[in-house]
PDB file of C-alpha atoms in Angstrom:
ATOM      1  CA  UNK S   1     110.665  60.732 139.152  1.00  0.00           C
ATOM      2  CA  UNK S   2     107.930  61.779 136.805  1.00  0.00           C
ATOM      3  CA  UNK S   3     106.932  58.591 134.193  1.00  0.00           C
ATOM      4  CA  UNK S   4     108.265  59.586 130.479  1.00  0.00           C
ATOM      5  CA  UNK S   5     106.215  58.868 127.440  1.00  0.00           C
ATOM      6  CA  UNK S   6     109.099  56.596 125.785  1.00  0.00           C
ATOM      7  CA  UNK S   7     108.976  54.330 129.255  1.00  0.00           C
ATOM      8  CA  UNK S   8     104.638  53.575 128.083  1.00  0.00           C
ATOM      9  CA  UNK S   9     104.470  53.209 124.699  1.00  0.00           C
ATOM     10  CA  UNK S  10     106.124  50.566 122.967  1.00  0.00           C
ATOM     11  CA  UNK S  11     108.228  51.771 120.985  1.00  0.00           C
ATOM     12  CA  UNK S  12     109.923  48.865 119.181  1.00  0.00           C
ATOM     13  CA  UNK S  13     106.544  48.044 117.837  1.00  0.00           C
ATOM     14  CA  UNK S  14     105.111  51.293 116.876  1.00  0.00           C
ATOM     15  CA  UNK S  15     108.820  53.070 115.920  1.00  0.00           C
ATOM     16  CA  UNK S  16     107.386  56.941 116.216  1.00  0.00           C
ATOM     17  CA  UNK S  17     110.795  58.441 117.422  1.00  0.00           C
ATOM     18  CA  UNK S  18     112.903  58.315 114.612  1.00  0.00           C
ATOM     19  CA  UNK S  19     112.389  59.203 110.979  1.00  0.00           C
ATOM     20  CA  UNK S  20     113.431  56.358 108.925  1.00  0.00           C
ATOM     21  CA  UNK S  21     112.008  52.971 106.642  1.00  0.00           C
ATOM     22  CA  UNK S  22     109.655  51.234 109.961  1.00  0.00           C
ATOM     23  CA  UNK S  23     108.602  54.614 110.911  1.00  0.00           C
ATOM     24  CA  UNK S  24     107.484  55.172 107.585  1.00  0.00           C
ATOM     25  CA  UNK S  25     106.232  51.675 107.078  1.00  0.00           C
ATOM     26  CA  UNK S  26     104.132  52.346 109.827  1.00  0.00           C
ATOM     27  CA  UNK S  27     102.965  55.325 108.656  1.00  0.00           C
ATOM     28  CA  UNK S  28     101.606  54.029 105.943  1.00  0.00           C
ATOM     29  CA  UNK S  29      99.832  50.771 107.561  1.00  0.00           C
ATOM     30  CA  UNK S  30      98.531  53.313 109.304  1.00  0.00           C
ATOM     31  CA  UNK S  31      97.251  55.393 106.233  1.00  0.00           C
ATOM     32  CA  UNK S  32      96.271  52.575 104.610  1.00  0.00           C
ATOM     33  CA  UNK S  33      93.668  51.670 107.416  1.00  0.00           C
ATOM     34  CA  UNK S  34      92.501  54.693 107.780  1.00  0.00           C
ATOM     35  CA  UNK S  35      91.438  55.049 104.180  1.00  0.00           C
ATOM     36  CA  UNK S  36      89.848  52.019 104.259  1.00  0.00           C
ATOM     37  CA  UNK S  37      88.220  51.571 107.357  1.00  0.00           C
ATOM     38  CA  UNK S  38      88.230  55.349 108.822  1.00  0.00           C
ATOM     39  CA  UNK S  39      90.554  54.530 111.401  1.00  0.00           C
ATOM     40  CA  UNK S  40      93.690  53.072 112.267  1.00  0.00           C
ATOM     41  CA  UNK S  41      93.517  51.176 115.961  1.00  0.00           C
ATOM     42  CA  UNK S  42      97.279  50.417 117.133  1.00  0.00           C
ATOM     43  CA  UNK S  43      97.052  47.642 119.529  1.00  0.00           C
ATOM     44  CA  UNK S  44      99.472  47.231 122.333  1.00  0.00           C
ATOM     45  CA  UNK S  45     100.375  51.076 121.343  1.00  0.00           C
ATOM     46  CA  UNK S  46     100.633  51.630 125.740  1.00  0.00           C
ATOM     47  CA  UNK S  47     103.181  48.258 126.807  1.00  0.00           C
ATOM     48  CA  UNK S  48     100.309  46.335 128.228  1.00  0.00           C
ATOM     49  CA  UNK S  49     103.170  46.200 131.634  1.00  0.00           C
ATOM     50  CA  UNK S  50     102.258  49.868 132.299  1.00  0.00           C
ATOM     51  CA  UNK S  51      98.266  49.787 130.978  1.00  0.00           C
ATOM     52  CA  UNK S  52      97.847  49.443 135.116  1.00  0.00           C
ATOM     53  CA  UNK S  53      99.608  52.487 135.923  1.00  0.00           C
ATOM     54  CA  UNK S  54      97.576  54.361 133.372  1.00  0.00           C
ATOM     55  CA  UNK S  55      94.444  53.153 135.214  1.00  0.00           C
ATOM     56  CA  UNK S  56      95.364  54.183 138.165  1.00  0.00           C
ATOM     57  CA  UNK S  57      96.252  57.891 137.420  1.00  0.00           C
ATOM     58  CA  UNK S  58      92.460  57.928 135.773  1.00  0.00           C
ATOM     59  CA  UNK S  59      91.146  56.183 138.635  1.00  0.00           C
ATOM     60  CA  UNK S  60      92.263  58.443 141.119  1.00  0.00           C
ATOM     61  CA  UNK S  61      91.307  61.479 139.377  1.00  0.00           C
ATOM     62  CA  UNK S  62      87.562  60.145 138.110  1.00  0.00           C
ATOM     63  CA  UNK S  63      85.905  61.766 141.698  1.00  0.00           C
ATOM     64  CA  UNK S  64      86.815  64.975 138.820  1.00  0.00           C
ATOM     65  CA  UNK S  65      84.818  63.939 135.983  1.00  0.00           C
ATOM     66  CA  UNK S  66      81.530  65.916 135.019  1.00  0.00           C
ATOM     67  CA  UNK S  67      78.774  63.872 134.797  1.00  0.00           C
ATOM     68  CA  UNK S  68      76.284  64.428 132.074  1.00  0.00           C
ATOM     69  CA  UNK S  69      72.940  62.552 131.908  1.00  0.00           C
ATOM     70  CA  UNK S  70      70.335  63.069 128.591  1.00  0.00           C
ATOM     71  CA  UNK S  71      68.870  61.519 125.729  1.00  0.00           C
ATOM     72  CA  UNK S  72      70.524  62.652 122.446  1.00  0.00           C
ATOM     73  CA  UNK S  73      70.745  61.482 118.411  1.00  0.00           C
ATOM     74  CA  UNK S  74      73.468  60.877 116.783  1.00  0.00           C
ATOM     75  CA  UNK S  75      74.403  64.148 115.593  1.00  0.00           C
ATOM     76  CA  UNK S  76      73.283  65.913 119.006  1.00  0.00           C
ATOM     77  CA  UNK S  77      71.097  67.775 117.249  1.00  0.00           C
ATOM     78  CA  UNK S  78      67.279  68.760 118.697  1.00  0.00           C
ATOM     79  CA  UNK S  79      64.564  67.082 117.329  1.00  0.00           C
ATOM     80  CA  UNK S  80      63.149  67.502 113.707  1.00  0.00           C
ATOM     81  CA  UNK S  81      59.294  67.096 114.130  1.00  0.00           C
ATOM     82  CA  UNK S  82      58.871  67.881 110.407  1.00  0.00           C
ATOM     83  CA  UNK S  83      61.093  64.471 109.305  1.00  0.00           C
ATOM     84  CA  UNK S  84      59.984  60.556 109.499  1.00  0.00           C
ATOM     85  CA  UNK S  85      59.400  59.346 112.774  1.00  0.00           C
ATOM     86  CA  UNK S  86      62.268  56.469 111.897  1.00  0.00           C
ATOM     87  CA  UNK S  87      64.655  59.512 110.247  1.00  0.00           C
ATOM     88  CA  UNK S  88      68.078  59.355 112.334  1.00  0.00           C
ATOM     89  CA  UNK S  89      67.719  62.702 113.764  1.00  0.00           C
ATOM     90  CA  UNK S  90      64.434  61.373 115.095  1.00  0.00           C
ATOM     91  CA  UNK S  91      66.506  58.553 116.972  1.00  0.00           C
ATOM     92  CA  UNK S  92      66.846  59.271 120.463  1.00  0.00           C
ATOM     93  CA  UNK S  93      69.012  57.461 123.058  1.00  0.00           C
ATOM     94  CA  UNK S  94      69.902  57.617 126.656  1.00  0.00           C
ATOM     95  CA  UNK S  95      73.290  59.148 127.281  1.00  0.00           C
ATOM     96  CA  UNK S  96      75.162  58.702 130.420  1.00  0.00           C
ATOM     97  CA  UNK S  97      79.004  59.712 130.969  1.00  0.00           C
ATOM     98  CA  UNK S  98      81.564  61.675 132.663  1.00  0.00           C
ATOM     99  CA  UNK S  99      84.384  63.398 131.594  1.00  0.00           C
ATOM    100  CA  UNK S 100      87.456  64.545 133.341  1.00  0.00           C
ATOM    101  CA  UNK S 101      89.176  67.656 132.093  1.00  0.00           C
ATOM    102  CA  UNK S 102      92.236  68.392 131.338  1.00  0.00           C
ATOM    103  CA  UNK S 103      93.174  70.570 134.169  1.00  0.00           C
ATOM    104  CA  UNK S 104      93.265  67.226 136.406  1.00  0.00           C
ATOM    105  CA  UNK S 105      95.931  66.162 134.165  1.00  0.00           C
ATOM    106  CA  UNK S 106      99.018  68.135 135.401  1.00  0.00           C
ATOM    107  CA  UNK S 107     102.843  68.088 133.759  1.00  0.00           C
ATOM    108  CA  UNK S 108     104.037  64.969 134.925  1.00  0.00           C
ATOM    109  CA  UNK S 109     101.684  62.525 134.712  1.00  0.00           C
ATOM    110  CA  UNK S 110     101.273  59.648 132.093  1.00  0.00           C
ATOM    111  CA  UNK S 111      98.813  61.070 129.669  1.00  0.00           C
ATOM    112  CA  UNK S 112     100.059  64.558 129.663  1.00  0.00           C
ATOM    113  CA  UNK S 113     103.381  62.983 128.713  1.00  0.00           C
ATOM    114  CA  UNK S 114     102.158  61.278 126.101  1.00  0.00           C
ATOM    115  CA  UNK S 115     100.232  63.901 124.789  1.00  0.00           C
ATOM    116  CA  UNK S 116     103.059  66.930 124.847  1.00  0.00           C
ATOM    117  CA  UNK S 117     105.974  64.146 123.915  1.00  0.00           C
ATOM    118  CA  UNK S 118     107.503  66.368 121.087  1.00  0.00           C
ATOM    119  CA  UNK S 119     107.108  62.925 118.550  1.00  0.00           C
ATOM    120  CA  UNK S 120     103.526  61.835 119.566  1.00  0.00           C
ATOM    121  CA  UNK S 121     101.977  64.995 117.555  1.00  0.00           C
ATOM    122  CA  UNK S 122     104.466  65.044 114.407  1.00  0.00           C
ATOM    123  CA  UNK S 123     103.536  61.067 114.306  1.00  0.00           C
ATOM    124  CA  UNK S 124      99.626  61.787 114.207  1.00  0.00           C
ATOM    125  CA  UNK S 125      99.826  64.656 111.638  1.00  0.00           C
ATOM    126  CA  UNK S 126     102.097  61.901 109.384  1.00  0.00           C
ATOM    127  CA  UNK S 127      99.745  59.410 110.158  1.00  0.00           C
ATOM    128  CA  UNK S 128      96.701  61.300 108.775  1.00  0.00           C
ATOM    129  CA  UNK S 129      98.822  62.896 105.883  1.00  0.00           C
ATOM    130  CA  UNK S 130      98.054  66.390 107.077  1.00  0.00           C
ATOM    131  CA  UNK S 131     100.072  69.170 105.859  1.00  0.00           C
ATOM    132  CA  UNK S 132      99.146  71.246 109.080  1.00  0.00           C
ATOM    133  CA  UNK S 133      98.486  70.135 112.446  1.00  0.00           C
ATOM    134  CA  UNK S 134      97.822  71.504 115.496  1.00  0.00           C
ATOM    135  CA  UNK S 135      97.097  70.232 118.758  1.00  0.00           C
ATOM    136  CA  UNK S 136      93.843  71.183 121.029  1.00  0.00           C
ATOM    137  CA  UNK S 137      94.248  74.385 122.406  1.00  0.00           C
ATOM    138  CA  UNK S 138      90.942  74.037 124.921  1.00  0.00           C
ATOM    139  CA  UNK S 139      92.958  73.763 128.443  1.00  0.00           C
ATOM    140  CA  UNK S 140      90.237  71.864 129.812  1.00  0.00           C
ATOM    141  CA  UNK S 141      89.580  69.520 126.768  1.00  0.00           C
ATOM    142  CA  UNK S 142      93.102  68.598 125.522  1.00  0.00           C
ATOM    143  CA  UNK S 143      93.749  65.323 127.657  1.00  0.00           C
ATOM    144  CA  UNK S 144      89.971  64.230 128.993  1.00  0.00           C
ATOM    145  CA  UNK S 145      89.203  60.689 129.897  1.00  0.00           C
ATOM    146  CA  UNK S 146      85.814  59.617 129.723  1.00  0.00           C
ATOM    147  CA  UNK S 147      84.163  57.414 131.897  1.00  0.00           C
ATOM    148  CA  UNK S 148      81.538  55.164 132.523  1.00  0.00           C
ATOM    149  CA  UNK S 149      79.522  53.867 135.913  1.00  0.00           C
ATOM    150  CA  UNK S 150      77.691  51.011 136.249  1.00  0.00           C
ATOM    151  CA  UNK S 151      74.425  51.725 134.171  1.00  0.00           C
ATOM    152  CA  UNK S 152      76.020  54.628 132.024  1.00  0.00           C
ATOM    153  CA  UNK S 153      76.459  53.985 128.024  1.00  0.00           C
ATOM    154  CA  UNK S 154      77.209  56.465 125.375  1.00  0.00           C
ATOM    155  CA  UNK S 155      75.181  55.477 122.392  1.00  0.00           C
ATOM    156  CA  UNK S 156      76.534  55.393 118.412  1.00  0.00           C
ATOM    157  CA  UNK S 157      77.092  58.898 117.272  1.00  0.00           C
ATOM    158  CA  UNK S 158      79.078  61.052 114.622  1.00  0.00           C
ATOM    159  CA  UNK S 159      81.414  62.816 115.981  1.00  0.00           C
ATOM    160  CA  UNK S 160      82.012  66.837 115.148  1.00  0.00           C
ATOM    161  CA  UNK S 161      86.217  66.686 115.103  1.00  0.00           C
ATOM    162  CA  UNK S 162      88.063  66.116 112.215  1.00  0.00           C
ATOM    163  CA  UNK S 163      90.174  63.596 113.995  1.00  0.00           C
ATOM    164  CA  UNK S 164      90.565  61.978 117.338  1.00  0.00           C
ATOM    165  CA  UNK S 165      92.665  60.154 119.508  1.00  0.00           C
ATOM    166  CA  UNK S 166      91.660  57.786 121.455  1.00  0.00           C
ATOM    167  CA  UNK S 167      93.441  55.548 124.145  1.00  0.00           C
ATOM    168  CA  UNK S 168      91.419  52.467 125.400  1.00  0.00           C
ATOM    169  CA  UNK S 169      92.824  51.581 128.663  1.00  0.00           C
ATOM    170  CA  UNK S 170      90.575  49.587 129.941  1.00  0.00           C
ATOM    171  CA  UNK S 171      87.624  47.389 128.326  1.00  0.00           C
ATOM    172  CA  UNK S 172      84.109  47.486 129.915  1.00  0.00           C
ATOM    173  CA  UNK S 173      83.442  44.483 132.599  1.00  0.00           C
ATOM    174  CA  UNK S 174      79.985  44.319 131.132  1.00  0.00           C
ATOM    175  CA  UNK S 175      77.672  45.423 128.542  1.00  0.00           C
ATOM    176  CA  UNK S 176      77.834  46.770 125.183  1.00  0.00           C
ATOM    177  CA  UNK S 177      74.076  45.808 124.648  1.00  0.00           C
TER     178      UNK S 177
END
């Protein structure tokens, strides 16, 4: 039997499914943090009970994920010769990563289902108080999961979306130096 977004994410605690006074409370908790801190982090969003199932289904599909090795600023942006050798763009860092597409995600599994669950978008576009909303339409970008080996880091940067949603499954052993 294929998993169903409703049986992962906790539902009595973040109320997404129904329109109503917690769903709206939530809403705007969630507004509220996003104006003033930029984003609004939802802890225990995934019932930590099933956080192991969702590690799995990456796990067994990370052999996927395109590895991408460089040294990069902030903005991923070439280098400005003509600026301040301490200038941000100047600021190079070593970049190390892999990414698994979307197209290892099939119908069925956990994060597709939580992805295409007819509430989870509606509940995001709310959230962010945007009159229109769509989701990703990249078939290989829409669901990714990023990943990191021993060794690998991806370094402070601004990202290029107007919005993104992120699901932290699983905390590194070791680093963050």
């Amino acid at each position: 039997m294929s998993p169903s977004a409703v049986d992962y994410v906790d539902t009595d605690r973040y109320p997404i499914v129904e329109a109503g006074p917690a769903r709206d409370a939530l809403i705007a908790r969630m507004r509220g943090a996003i104006e003033a801190d930029g984003c609004a982090v939802l802890k225990g969003f995934v019932r930590a009970e099933r956080i192991a199932d969702l590690v799995e289904e990456c796990d067994r599909v990370a052999v996927h994920g395109h590895r991408n090795f460089n040294r990069t600023n902030p903005y991923f942006t070439q280098d400005r010769p003509d600026l301040p050798a301490e200038h941000p763009l100047r600021r190079f860092y070593d970049r190390s990563n892999a990414f698994v597409p979307a197209d290892n995600f099939r119908r069925g599994s956990i994060l597709r289902e939580i992805y295409e669950w007819p509430v989870f978008a509606p509940f995001v576009q709310a959230a962010l108080g945007e009159q229109r909303f769509y989701r990703y339409a990249d078939p290989l970008a829409d669901v990714i999961v990023n990943t990191a080996e021993a060794g690998n880091g991806f370094p402070w940067h601004f990202d290029t979306n107007n919005y993104t949603v992120t699901l932290a499954i699983q905390n590194a052993e070791v680093g963050g130096d």
